[in-house]
Amino acid sequence: MKCPACRVPMYVAEYRQIELDLCGQCEGVWFDRGELSLLLGDDRPLAVTAAVSEEATRTCPLCDKPMDKVNIGPDRRVVVDHCPQDCGLWFDATEVAALTGELDAAGWGLPPAVFDFLREMFPAKGGK
Amino acid sequence: MWEQIAANRRKSIGLVISAALLLGALGWAGGEYFLGQGGGTGGVLIALVVWLVMTLAAWFQGDSIMLSVAGAHRVQKEDLPQLFNVVEEMTLASGLSKMPAVYVIDDPAPNAFAAGRRPENAAVAVTSGLLRTLDRDELQGVIAHEMAHVRNRDIQLMLFAGVLAGAIVILAETGLRGMWLGGGRSRSRRDGGSDGNGLVAILAVVLMILAPILAQLIYFAVSRKREYLADASAASFTRYPEGLASALEKISRAPQRLGGATSATAPMYIINPLKRNGQMAANGTSTHPPIDERIRILRSMAGAGFADYDRSYREVTKRGGVIPGSALKDAETGQTARSTGATPAPSTRENARKVDDFFYRRDGYRKVECACGTTLRIPADFATPAAKCPRCGALHDLR
Amino acid sequence: MALLLVPVLVLLGLAVVLVMWGIGIYNGLVAARNRVKESWAQVDVQLKRRFDLIPNLIETVKGYMQHERGTLEAVTQARAAVSGAGTMAQRVEAEAGLTGALGRLFAVAESYPDLKASTNFASLQEELASTENKIGFARQFYNETVMNLNNKVQMFPGNIVAGMFHFGAETFFEVKDEVQREAPKVSFS
């Protein structure tokens, strides 16, 4: 699988039996729909809200369709890419940092289990 | 059960004969039109040769083409023990004398199909997406459905039906194109232009337009009927209709579409790979019945036998029965309770990891264990010389 | 002379038809009986497979489950009962006993997280769960073949031919233990 941003092959990190695809260059993270459903024990499509962003459009690494920009936080600060076919979610490196820096699962668009996992997988790098 | 297989064989022969008659009529009309009066026999001969060549090609290469087009890889028991076990279980339940070969396709879209002309050299293939999404009971339902295609000899039937329909389409298209270009018309005028010739021309045109449509409708209708029958058989093999129902639900909800399927191979899949989410499948031009309807039929079954399926089918669709009477008669044993083992099996998640492991190994990924408990997998063509563990930030040298 | 020939020919013809018909029924009976034999062989293979898996299981489990000596011994005893069974009825009962003993063992194993985490145990668990299923499915198919044979043997006109050539009805492999039969479906997820 190739990074939606840099187009180089991504590597895989597995933790707590969940796998994420990571880009070695831009440090972005791909969250596969299959992994999401394993994490949630639920395979219904994700409910996301559309967002406006000047960020470049990325294409889905699985189905090659241009992805939509979506909000996953109530303060409309974190914008991620969501595949229109619901193949998965793409977090740019800064977006992961934004999330892990100030994670507040309550009331967020994504289910808490996903955030709990992200918090564990990408611990906030305090003081850096 | 054996009576049902015999009934299927009779039905396949009947279908082949009726489609062959259509092909023959097309050949005759084409021959009369293009080769002049009395050319009908030659036309029939041409039609027969086209059909024969196509049949032989399909017969000898059908499976391998289908499997390679779909990108299927053969697996052994060590690779995916659970999948292998489930196939073995369904081999026993269906009473097949030989276990089909097991193939896996690396595709996130959950789907499955069966291939093989005879039950003795059959194969079942599932996508990695299917293995990742379904639990054991659901997987069993899907494999049972595919096994039913094998045991009911649907693959053979659909192969024959598909080739016949294909031959008819090709001949009719060639014929129509020939007419368009004016081939044969001048000749038949020269032959004297009797009334008979005009009639033959009209007949030929009508046949060339109608025959392909008719052939495809027969094909689709047969295919849909086989799907219902395979669902009914799956319920009776597993004694647990809910397994397949819940699998169909999950599969139809999955967002991905399958690559590598063509309209010729479509009838062998568990759900139509060419249509999304089972929509608009109720019309005459679909290989599969609407998936919601299949789920509803399975869910409203009182037991797990053929008779239960037939009753449920009538209730849900308000149409006549779908199971041949001979099959209903000898399927009364379908009432025994499902004998599920009292021993639980590993979870879906563990299974999903096994599937991934298999493909990572096959694709030459390198495994790096990080001290913090994270496992990294590096593709063979990874560009950077080191990989960072996202959890602890440790850099792993890859040289 | 010619007058006599017609009824003789008719009778002869009838006899030929009757014999052909009888042969058809006979062949059907033989086929049905062979299917029963084959399907029983399948059941037997799976029962043997379970029988062979048990020592391995006991070996794996022993270290973790020192306080469950009784449960382990029950499995060993049930396994011994299987090898000691003489008649078909005894065998069926002993096999059902083994199924029950194994079920209890796996139920107890649920409360040993170390054991559950062992990969060896996980693969054994899948193997035994699957073997248990295979026994069930092979049994299910065996019973179908028996039903098919018995129908042929007992129903007219098959019963006449069956009587002439000593075809008997076969016994079903039924699980006597009603509790097990009505047990709720175990979820594999």
XYZ file of N, CA and C in Angstrom, chain B residues 1-3 77 81-86 88-90 92-97 135-137 140 236-240 330 332-334 336-348 350, chain C residues 35 42-43 46 49 99 102-103 106-107 110 122-123 125-141 143-145 147-148 152 172 180-181 183-189:
276
model
N -31.849 -35.858 -1.299
C -30.611 -35.192 -1.696
C -30.127 -35.729 -3.039
N -30.108 -37.060 -3.160
C -29.623 -37.633 -4.424
C -30.649 -37.434 -5.529
N -31.925 -37.461 -5.122
C -32.986 -37.208 -6.089
C -32.871 -35.786 -6.611
N -3.417 -26.207 5.156
C -3.960 -26.144 6.504
C -3.099 -25.299 7.447
N -5.630 -22.412 9.418
C -6.274 -23.629 9.928
C -7.792 -23.519 10.025
N -8.275 -22.341 10.445
C -9.718 -22.255 10.658
C -10.495 -22.356 9.350
N -10.039 -21.618 8.347
C -10.691 -21.680 7.046
C -10.673 -23.110 6.524
N -9.508 -23.727 6.651
C -9.363 -25.092 6.166
C -10.317 -26.031 6.891
N -10.399 -25.883 8.217
C -11.302 -26.718 9.009
C -12.748 -26.531 8.590
N -13.131 -25.275 8.366
C -14.527 -25.000 8.009
C -14.857 -25.654 6.663
N -13.424 -28.299 5.484
C -13.491 -29.732 5.756
C -14.834 -30.102 6.374
N -15.283 -29.269 7.315
C -16.569 -29.522 7.965
C -17.700 -29.561 6.948
N -17.681 -28.586 6.043
C -18.767 -28.508 5.068
C -18.659 -29.610 4.011
N -17.850 -32.610 4.793
C -18.516 -33.717 5.478
C -20.025 -33.526 5.466
N -20.459 -32.304 5.776
C -21.898 -32.053 5.870
C -22.570 -32.256 4.523
N -21.868 -31.905 3.439
C -22.484 -32.032 2.125
C -22.295 -33.430 1.562
N -21.462 -34.242 2.221
C -21.257 -35.602 1.761
C -20.423 -35.693 0.496
N -19.685 -34.641 0.177
C -18.795 -34.700 -0.980
C -17.672 -35.689 -0.671
N -17.254 -36.429 -1.694
C -16.263 -37.455 -1.417
C -14.868 -36.862 -1.302
N -17.293 -13.995 11.506
C -16.910 -14.910 12.575
C -17.075 -16.338 12.050
N -16.756 -17.301 12.890
C -16.680 -18.676 12.406
C -18.015 -19.184 11.857
N -19.107 -18.889 12.568
C -20.426 -19.363 12.130
C -20.800 -18.772 10.780
N -18.790 -20.322 8.069
C -19.338 -21.641 7.795
C -20.537 -21.548 6.854
N -29.319 -26.230 5.332
C -29.474 -27.620 5.745
C -28.128 -28.258 6.093
N -27.031 -27.824 5.464
C -25.712 -28.362 5.834
C -25.331 -27.920 7.235
N -25.469 -26.616 7.490
C -25.008 -26.083 8.769
C -26.052 -26.239 9.853
N -27.279 -26.480 9.488
C -28.410 -26.512 10.424
C -28.524 -25.185 11.165
N -28.051 -24.130 10.532
C -28.019 -22.844 11.229
C -28.139 -21.721 10.201
N -37.190 -35.900 0.133
C -36.155 -36.669 0.829
C -35.296 -35.797 1.745
N -36.441 -34.571 4.615
C -37.145 -34.482 5.897
C -36.216 -34.624 7.082
N -34.992 -35.114 6.852
C -34.079 -35.255 7.974
C -33.550 -33.910 8.440
N -33.879 -32.865 7.719
C -33.346 -31.542 8.042
C -33.791 -30.984 9.376
N -32.967 -32.245 12.527
C -32.110 -32.476 13.682
C -31.450 -31.186 14.137
N -31.298 -31.103 15.445
C -30.666 -29.904 15.984
C -29.226 -29.846 15.536
N -28.697 -28.660 15.437
C -27.320 -28.454 15.034
C -26.412 -28.962 16.140
N -25.454 -29.761 15.753
C -24.578 -30.342 16.763
C -23.313 -29.522 16.836
N -23.405 -28.413 17.470
C -22.221 -27.575 17.532
C -21.330 -28.060 18.671
N -20.038 -28.040 18.457
C -19.124 -28.499 19.484
C -19.208 -27.598 20.701
N -18.972 -28.158 21.861
C -19.054 -27.353 23.077
C -17.777 -26.564 23.276
N -16.862 -26.663 22.306
C -15.570 -26.006 22.467
C -15.517 -24.729 21.635
N -15.256 -23.599 22.287
C -15.202 -22.342 21.548
C -13.926 -22.239 20.728
N -13.976 -21.506 19.653
C -12.812 -21.332 18.784
C -12.268 -19.915 18.928
N -11.050 -19.681 18.447
C -10.448 -18.350 18.560
C -11.299 -17.258 17.906
N -11.073 -16.050 18.334
C -11.934 -14.948 17.917
C -11.655 -14.488 16.496
N -12.563 -13.673 15.981
C -12.419 -13.114 14.647
C -11.125 -12.325 14.526
N -8.237 -12.611 16.136
C -7.065 -13.477 16.007
C -7.001 -14.057 14.607
N -23.438 -46.013 0.376
C -23.367 -44.638 0.887
C -23.342 -44.637 2.408
N -16.558 -41.884 7.330
C -16.234 -40.473 7.589
C -16.410 -40.124 9.070
N -17.511 -40.621 9.655
C -17.748 -40.369 11.080
C -16.603 -40.974 11.886
N -13.321 -39.079 11.977
C -13.338 -37.906 12.857
C -13.317 -38.308 14.331
N -9.880 -39.150 15.107
C -9.051 -37.938 15.163
C -9.193 -37.288 16.541
N -17.740 -36.258 24.460
C -18.116 -34.898 24.047
C -18.438 -34.048 25.269
N -15.249 -33.259 27.396
C -14.431 -32.242 26.730
C -15.060 -30.861 26.876
N -16.372 -30.814 26.741
C -17.087 -29.548 26.883
C -16.841 -28.938 28.249
N -13.280 -27.509 28.510
C -13.091 -26.209 27.861
C -13.829 -25.103 28.611
N -14.942 -25.467 29.259
C -15.663 -24.473 30.061
C -14.798 -24.032 31.236
N -11.834 -21.632 30.538
C -12.152 -20.207 30.391
C -11.611 -19.377 31.540
N -4.542 -22.500 21.940
C -5.468 -21.886 20.994
C -5.617 -22.753 19.738
N -4.479 -23.281 19.249
C -4.588 -24.085 18.032
C -5.237 -25.431 18.322
N -7.456 -25.868 20.562
C -8.874 -25.550 20.765
C -9.600 -25.493 19.421
N -8.979 -24.817 18.443
C -9.585 -24.759 17.111
C -9.677 -26.172 16.527
N -8.630 -26.971 16.722
C -8.634 -28.327 16.176
C -9.752 -29.159 16.772
N -9.878 -29.084 18.118
C -10.894 -29.914 18.767
C -12.297 -29.393 18.477
N -12.435 -28.056 18.475
C -13.754 -27.487 18.164
C -14.166 -27.934 16.775
N -13.208 -27.899 15.851
C -13.514 -28.268 14.486
C -13.786 -29.768 14.368
N -13.002 -30.576 15.073
C -13.229 -32.021 15.033
C -14.613 -32.344 15.574
N -14.971 -31.633 16.645
C -16.294 -31.806 17.232
C -17.372 -31.477 16.186
N -17.158 -30.378 15.472
C -18.086 -30.006 14.397
C -18.117 -31.065 13.313
N -16.925 -31.547 12.959
C -16.846 -32.527 11.876
C -17.582 -33.796 12.250
N -17.438 -34.194 13.528
C -18.181 -35.368 13.981
C -19.667 -35.112 13.789
N -20.095 -33.917 14.208
C -21.512 -33.561 14.082
C -21.989 -33.594 12.644
N -21.200 -33.002 11.749
C -21.630 -32.926 10.347
C -21.566 -34.287 9.659
N -20.531 -35.066 10.006
C -20.426 -36.399 9.424
C -21.588 -37.259 9.913
N -21.932 -37.085 11.189
C -23.049 -37.823 11.785
C -24.356 -37.433 11.090
N -24.497 -36.141 10.885
C -25.686 -35.607 10.213
C -25.837 -36.242 8.823
N -24.720 -36.306 8.096
C -24.770 -36.881 6.753
C -24.994 -38.386 6.825
N -26.647 -39.982 9.098
C -28.062 -40.211 9.394
C -28.924 -40.021 8.149
N -28.515 -39.083 7.290
C -29.274 -38.892 6.052
C -29.165 -40.121 5.154
N -27.947 -40.681 5.088
C -27.783 -41.866 4.243
C -28.559 -43.047 4.823
N -31.275 -42.823 6.668
C -32.691 -42.553 6.390
C -33.044 -42.961 4.964
N -32.176 -42.624 4.039
C -32.388 -42.942 2.636
C -32.446 -44.455 2.426
N -35.793 -46.982 1.597
C -35.796 -47.903 0.455
C -36.093 -49.322 0.922
N -29.564 -45.354 13.315
C -29.107 -43.960 13.302
C -28.057 -43.749 14.379
N -27.269 -32.118 25.801
C -26.306 -31.656 24.814
C -27.023 -31.239 23.535
N -28.043 -32.007 23.191
C -28.734 -31.741 21.952
C -29.442 -30.393 21.988
N -28.602 -27.919 23.914
C -27.738 -26.861 24.419
C -27.759 -25.673 23.473
N -27.748 -24.455 24.034
C -27.749 -23.277 23.169
C -26.491 -23.254 22.318
N -26.604 -22.652 21.181
C -25.499 -22.590 20.239
C -24.324 -21.844 20.867
N -23.151 -22.422 20.806
C -21.974 -21.751 21.332
C -21.467 -20.750 20.303
N -21.274 -19.543 20.754
C -20.775 -18.534 19.818
C -19.272 -18.685 19.668
N -18.796 -18.601 18.427
C -17.375 -18.762 18.172
C -16.638 -17.434 18.203
N -17.393 -16.374 18.267
C -16.719 -15.072 18.134
C -16.045 -14.650 19.424
